[in-house]
Coordinates of C-alpha atoms in Angstrom, one line a residue:
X24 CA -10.0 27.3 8.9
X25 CA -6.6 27.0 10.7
X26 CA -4.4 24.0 10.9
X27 CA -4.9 23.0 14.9
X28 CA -1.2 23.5 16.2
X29 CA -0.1 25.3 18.7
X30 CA 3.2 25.9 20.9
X31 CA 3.1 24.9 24.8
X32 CA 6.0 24.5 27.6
X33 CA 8.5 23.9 24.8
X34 CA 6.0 21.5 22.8
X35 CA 4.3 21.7 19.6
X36 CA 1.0 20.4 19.9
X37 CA -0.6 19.2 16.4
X38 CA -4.1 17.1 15.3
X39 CA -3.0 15.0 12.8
X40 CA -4.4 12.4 10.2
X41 CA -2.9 9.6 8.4
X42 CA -4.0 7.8 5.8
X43 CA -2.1 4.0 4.8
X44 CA -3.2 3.9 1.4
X45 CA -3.2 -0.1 -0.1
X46 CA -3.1 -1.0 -3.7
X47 CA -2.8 -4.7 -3.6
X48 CA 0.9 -6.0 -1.8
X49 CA 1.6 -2.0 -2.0
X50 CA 1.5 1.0 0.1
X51 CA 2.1 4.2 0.3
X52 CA 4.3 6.7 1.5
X53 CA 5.8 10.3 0.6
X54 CA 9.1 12.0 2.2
X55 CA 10.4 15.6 1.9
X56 CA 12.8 15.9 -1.2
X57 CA 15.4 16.6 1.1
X58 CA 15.5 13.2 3.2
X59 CA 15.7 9.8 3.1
X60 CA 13.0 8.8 5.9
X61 CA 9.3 8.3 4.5
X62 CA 5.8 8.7 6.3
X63 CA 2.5 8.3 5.6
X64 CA 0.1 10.6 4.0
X65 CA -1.8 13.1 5.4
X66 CA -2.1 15.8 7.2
X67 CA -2.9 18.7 10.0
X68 CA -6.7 18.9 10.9
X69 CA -8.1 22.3 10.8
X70 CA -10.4 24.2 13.3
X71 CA -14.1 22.6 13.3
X72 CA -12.9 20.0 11.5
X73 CA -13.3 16.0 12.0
X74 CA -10.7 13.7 11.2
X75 CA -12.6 11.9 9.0
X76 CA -13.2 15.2 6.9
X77 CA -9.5 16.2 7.6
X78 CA -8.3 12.8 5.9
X79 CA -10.7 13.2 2.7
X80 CA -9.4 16.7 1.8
X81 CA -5.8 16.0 2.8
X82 CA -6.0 12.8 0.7
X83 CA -7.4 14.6 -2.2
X84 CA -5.1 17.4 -2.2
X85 CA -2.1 15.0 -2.2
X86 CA -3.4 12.2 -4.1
X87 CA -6.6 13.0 -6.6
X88 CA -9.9 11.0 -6.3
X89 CA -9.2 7.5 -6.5
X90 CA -9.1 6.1 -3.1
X91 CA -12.0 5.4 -0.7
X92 CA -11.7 5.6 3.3
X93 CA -12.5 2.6 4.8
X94 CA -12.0 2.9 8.6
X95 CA -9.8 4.2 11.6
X96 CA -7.2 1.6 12.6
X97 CA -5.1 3.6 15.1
X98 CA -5.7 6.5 17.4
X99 CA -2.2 7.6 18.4
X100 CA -0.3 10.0 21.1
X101 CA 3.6 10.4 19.9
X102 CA 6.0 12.2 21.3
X103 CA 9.4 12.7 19.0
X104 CA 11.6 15.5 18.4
X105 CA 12.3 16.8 14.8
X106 CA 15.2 19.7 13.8
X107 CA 15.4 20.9 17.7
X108 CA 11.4 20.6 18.3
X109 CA 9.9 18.2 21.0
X110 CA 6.0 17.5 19.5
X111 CA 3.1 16.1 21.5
X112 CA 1.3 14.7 18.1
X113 CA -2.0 13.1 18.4
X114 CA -3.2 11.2 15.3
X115 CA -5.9 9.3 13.6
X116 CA -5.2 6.4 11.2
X117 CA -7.3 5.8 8.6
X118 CA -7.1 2.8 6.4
X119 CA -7.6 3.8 2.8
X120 CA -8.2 1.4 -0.3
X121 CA -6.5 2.6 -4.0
X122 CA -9.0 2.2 -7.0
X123 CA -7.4 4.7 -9.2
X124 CA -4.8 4.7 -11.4
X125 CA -2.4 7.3 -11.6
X126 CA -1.8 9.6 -8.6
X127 CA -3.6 13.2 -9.6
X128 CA -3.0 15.5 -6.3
X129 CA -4.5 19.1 -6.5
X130 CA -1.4 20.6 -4.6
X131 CA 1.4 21.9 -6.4
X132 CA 3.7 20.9 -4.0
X133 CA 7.3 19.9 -4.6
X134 CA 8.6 19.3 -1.3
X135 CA 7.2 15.8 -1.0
X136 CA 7.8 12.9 -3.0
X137 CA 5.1 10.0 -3.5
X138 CA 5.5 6.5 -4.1
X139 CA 4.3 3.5 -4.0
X140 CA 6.1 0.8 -1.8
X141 CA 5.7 -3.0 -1.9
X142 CA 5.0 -4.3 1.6
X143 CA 8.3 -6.2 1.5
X144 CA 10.5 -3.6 1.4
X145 CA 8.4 -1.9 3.8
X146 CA 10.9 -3.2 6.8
X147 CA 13.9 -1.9 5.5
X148 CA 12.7 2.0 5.2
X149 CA 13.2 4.4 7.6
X150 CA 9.9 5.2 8.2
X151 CA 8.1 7.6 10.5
X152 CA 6.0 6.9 13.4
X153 CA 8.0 3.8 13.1
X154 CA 5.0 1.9 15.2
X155 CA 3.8 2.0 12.0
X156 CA 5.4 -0.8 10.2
X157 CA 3.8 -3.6 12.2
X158 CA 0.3 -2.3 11.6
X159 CA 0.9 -1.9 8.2
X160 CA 2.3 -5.6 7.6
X161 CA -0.6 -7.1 10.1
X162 CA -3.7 -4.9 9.9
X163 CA -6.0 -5.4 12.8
X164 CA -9.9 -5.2 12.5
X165 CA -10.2 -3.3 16.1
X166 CA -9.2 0.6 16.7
X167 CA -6.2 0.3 18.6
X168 CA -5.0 3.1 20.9
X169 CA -0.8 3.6 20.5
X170 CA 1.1 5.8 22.7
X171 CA 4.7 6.3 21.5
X172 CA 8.0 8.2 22.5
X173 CA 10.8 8.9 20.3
X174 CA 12.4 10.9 23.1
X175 CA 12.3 9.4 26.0

C-alpha cells in the first residue's frame, strides 16, 4: 500500500489522520527534532485504506499498544504552506484515550520527538493545525466539519 499523496496545479494533496491522545489533564503531541512547533500524531492513509485503520497502525507504530480509539471529532480541509509547498490536506480526527504506561512505538524513528503536554500549557505552543487548540481544550460530542487556510 502507498501513502495517498499526490502533486496537482502546484498543490500537494494528502489523506491524513490525527489522533489527540488524552491521559488525564494531558495530551499529546510530537515535533520534528529540528523545530520548535508541535502537532498531533498520526499520519498519511494508504491506498484501500480507512481512516479508522489508518489511525490504528499509525498510532501503534508511533506509540505502542496502549491507547484505545474512541471516536472521530473533526473532519477537516486545510490549506497551509510548509518550506515553499502550498498543501490541500484533508484529515480525520480521532479522539484517543491513554491506558498504557510508557510510550513503546515500533518505528525507529528519530526525526520526531513525543511528549506529553498538560492541557494548560497547551495555549502557549505553537501548534499545528492551530484550529486545533480549542477542540482540544473543549471537546465536542458531535463530528464537526473544519475548513481552514493558513495561506490565504
Amino acid at each position: 500500500m502507498t501513502d495517498i499523496t499526490l502533486d496537482l496545479n502546484n498543490y500537494r494533496v494528502n489523506l491524513r489522520v490525527a489522533a489527540i491522545v488524552r491521559r488525564e489533564e494531558e495530551v499529546l503531541l510530537c515535533r520534528p527534532v529540528d523545530r520548535q512547533w508541535w502537532y498531533l500524531p498520526g499520519g498519511r492513509i494508504k491506498t484501500n485504506e480507512d481512516s479508522l485503520t489508518a489511525v490504528h497502525r499509525e498510532l501503534t507504530e508511533e506509540i505502542g499498544p496502549g491507547f484505545e480509539v474512541l471516536r472521530p471529532v473533526i473532519a477537516a480541509e486545510n490549506f497551509f504552506e510548509l518550506e515553499g509547498r502550498n498543501f490541500h490536506e484533508l484529515s480525520t480526527y480521532y479522539e484517543v484515550a491513554w491506558h498504557g504506561e510508557e510510550l513503546a512505538g515500533t518505528e525507529e524513528n528519530e526525526l520526531e520527538v513525543f511528549e506529553w503536554c498538560p492541557l494548560s500549557e497547551i495555549s502557549g505552543l505553537t501548534l499545528k493545525p492551530d484550529f486545533v487548540i480549542p477542540r482540544i481544550l473543549e471537546p465536542r460530542t458531535e463530528l464537526e466539519l473544519v475548513v481552514h487556510r493558513d495561506n490565504g
